Short mmCIF file of N, CA and C in Angstrom, two decimals:
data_model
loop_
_atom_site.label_atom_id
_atom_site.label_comp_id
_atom_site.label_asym_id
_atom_site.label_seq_id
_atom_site.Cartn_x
_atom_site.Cartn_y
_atom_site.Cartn_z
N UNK A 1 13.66 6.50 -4.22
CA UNK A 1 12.34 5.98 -4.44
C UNK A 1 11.84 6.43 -5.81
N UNK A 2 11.07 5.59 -6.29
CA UNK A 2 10.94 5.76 -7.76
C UNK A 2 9.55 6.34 -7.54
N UNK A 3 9.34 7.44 -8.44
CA UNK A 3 8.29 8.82 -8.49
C UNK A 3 6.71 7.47 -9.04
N UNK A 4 7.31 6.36 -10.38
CA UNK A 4 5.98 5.84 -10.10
C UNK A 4 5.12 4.98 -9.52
N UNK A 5 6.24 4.37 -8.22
CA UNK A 5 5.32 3.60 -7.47
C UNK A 5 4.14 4.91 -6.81
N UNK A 6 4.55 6.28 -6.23
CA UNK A 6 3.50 7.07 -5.93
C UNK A 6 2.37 7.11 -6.93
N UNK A 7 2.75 7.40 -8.01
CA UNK A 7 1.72 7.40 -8.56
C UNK A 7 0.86 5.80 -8.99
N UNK A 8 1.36 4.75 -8.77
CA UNK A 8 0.52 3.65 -8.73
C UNK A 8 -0.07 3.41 -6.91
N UNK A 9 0.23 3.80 -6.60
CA UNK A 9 -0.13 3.88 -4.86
C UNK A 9 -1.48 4.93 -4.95
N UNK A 10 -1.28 6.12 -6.11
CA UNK A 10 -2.50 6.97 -5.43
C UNK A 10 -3.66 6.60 -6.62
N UNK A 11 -3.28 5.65 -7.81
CA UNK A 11 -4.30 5.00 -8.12
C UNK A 11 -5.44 3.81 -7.74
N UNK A 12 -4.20 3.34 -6.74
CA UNK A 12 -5.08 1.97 -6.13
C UNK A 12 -6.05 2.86 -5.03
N UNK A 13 -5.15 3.74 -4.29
CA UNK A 13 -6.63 4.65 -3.66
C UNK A 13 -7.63 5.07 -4.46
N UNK A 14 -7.38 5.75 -5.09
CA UNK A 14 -8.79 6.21 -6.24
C UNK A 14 -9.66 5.05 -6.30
N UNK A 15 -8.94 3.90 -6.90
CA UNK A 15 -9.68 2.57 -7.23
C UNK A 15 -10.61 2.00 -5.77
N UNK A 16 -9.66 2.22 -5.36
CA UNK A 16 -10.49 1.04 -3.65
C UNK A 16 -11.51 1.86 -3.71
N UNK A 17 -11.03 2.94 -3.47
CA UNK A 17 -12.48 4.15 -2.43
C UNK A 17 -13.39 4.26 -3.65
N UNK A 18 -13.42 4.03 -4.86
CA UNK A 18 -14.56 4.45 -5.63
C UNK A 18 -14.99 2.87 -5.38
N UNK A 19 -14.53 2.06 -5.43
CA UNK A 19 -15.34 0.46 -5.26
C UNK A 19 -15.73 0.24 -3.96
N UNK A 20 -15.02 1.36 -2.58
CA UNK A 20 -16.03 0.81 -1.79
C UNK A 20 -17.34 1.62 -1.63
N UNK A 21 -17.27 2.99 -2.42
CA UNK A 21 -18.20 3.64 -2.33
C UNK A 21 -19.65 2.99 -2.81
N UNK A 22 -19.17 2.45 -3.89
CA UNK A 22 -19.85 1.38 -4.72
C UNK A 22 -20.95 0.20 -4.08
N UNK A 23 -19.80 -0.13 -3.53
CA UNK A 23 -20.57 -1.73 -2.37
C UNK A 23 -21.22 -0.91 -1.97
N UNK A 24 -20.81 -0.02 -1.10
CA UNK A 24 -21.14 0.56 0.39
C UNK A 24 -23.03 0.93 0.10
N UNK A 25 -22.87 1.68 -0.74
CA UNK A 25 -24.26 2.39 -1.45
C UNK A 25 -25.46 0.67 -2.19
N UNK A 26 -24.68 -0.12 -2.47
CA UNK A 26 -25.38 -1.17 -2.96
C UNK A 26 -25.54 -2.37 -1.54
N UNK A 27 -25.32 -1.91 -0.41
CA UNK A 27 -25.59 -2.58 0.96
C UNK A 27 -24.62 -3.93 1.00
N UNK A 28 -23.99 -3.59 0.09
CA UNK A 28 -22.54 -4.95 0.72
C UNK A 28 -21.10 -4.29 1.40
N UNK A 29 -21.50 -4.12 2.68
CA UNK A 29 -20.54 -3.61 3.41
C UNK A 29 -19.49 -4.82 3.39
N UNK A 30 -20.15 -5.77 3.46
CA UNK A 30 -18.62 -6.61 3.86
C UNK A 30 -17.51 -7.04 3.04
N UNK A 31 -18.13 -6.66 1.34
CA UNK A 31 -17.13 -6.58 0.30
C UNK A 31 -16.52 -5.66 0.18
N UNK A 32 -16.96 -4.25 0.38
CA UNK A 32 -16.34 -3.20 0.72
C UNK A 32 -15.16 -3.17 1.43
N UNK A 33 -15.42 -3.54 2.58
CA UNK A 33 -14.19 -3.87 3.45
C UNK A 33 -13.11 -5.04 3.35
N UNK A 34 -13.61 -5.89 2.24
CA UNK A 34 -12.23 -6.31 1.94
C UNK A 34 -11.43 -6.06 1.19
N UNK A 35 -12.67 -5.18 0.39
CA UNK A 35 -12.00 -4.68 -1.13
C UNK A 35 -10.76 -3.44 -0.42
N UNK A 36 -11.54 -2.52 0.24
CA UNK A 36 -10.15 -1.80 1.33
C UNK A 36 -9.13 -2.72 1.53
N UNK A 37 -9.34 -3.74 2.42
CA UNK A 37 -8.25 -4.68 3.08
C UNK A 37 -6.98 -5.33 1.89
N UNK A 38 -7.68 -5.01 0.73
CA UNK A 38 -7.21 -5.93 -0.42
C UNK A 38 -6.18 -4.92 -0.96
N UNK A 39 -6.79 -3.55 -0.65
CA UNK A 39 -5.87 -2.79 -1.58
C UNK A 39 -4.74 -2.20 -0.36
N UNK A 40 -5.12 -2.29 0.36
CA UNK A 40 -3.89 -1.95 1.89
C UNK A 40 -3.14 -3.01 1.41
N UNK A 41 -3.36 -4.05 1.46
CA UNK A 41 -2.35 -5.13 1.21
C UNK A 41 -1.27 -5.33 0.18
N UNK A 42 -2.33 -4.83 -0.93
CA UNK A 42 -1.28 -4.64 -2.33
C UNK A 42 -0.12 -3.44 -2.18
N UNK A 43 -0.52 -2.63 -1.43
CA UNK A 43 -0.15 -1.23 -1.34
C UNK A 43 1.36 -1.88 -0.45
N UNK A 44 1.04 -2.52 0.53
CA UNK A 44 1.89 -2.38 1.31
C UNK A 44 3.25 -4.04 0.98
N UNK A 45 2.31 -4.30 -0.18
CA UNK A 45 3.62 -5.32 -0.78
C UNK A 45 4.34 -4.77 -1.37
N UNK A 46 4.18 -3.53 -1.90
CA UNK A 46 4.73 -2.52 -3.02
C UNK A 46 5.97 -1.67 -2.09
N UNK A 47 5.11 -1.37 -1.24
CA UNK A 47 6.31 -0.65 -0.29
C UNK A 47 7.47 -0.91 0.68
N UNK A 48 7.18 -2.59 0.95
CA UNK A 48 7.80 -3.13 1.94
C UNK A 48 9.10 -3.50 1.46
N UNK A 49 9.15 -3.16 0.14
CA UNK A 49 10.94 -3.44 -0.10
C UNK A 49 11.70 -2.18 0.42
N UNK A 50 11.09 -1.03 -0.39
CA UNK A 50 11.80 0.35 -0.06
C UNK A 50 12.05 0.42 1.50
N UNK A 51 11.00 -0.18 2.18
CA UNK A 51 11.11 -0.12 3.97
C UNK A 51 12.35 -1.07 4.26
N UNK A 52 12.44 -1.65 3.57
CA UNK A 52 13.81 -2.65 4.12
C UNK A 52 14.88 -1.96 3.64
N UNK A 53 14.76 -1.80 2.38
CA UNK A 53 16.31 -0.88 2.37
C UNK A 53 16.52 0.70 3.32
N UNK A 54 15.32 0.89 3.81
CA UNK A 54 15.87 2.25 4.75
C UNK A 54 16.13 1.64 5.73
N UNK A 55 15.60 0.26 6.32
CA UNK A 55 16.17 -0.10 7.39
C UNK A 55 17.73 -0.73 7.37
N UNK A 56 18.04 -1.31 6.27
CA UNK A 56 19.48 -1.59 6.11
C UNK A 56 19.97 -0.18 5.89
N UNK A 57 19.84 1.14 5.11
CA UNK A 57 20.55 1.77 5.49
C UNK A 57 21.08 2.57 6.65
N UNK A 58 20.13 2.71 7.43
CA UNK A 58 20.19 3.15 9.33
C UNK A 58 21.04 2.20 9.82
N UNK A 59 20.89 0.44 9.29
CA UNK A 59 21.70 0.05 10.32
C UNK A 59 22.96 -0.01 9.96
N UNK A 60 23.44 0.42 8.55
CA UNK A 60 25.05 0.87 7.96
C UNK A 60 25.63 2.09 8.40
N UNK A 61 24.38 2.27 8.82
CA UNK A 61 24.99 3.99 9.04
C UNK A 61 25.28 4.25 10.61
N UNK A 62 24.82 3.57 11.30
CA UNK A 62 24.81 3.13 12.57
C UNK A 62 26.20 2.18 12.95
N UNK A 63 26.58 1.36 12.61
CA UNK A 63 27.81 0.63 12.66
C UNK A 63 29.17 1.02 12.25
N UNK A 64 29.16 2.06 11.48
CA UNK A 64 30.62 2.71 11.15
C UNK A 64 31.40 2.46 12.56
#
C-alpha cells in the first residue's frame, strides 16, 4: 500500500469535518451531511482497489 494514499485519505478528513463544521454552525445540516457522504465516497473509491487485491490475494493463497 502506498504511504500517500494515507496521507490523501487523512486530508479529505480534515477537509469534510472542517466543511461540515462549517454548514453545521451556519444551520445547513443537510449539506453537511452530504458533504460527509461525499467524502466517504471518494475515500472509499480510493480504497476499493487495494480491497480487491487483498481479496485476490487470500483467495491465491487459499487454493494452493
Amino acid at each position: 500500500m502506498e504511504v500517500g494514499i494515507i496521507f490523501k485519505i487523512g486530508a479529505v478528513g480534515i477537509l469534510v469535518s472542517v466543511l461540515s463544521l462549517v454548514l453545521k454552525h451556519s444551520g445547513r445540516e443537510d449539506q453537511a451531511f452530504l458533504t460527509s457522504l461525499a467524502g466517504l465516497v471518494l475515500v472509499l473509491f480510493w480504497v476499493l482497489p487495494y480491497i480487491y487485491d487483498l481479496f485476490e490475494t487470500v483467495k491465491k493463497l487459499f487454493t494452493l
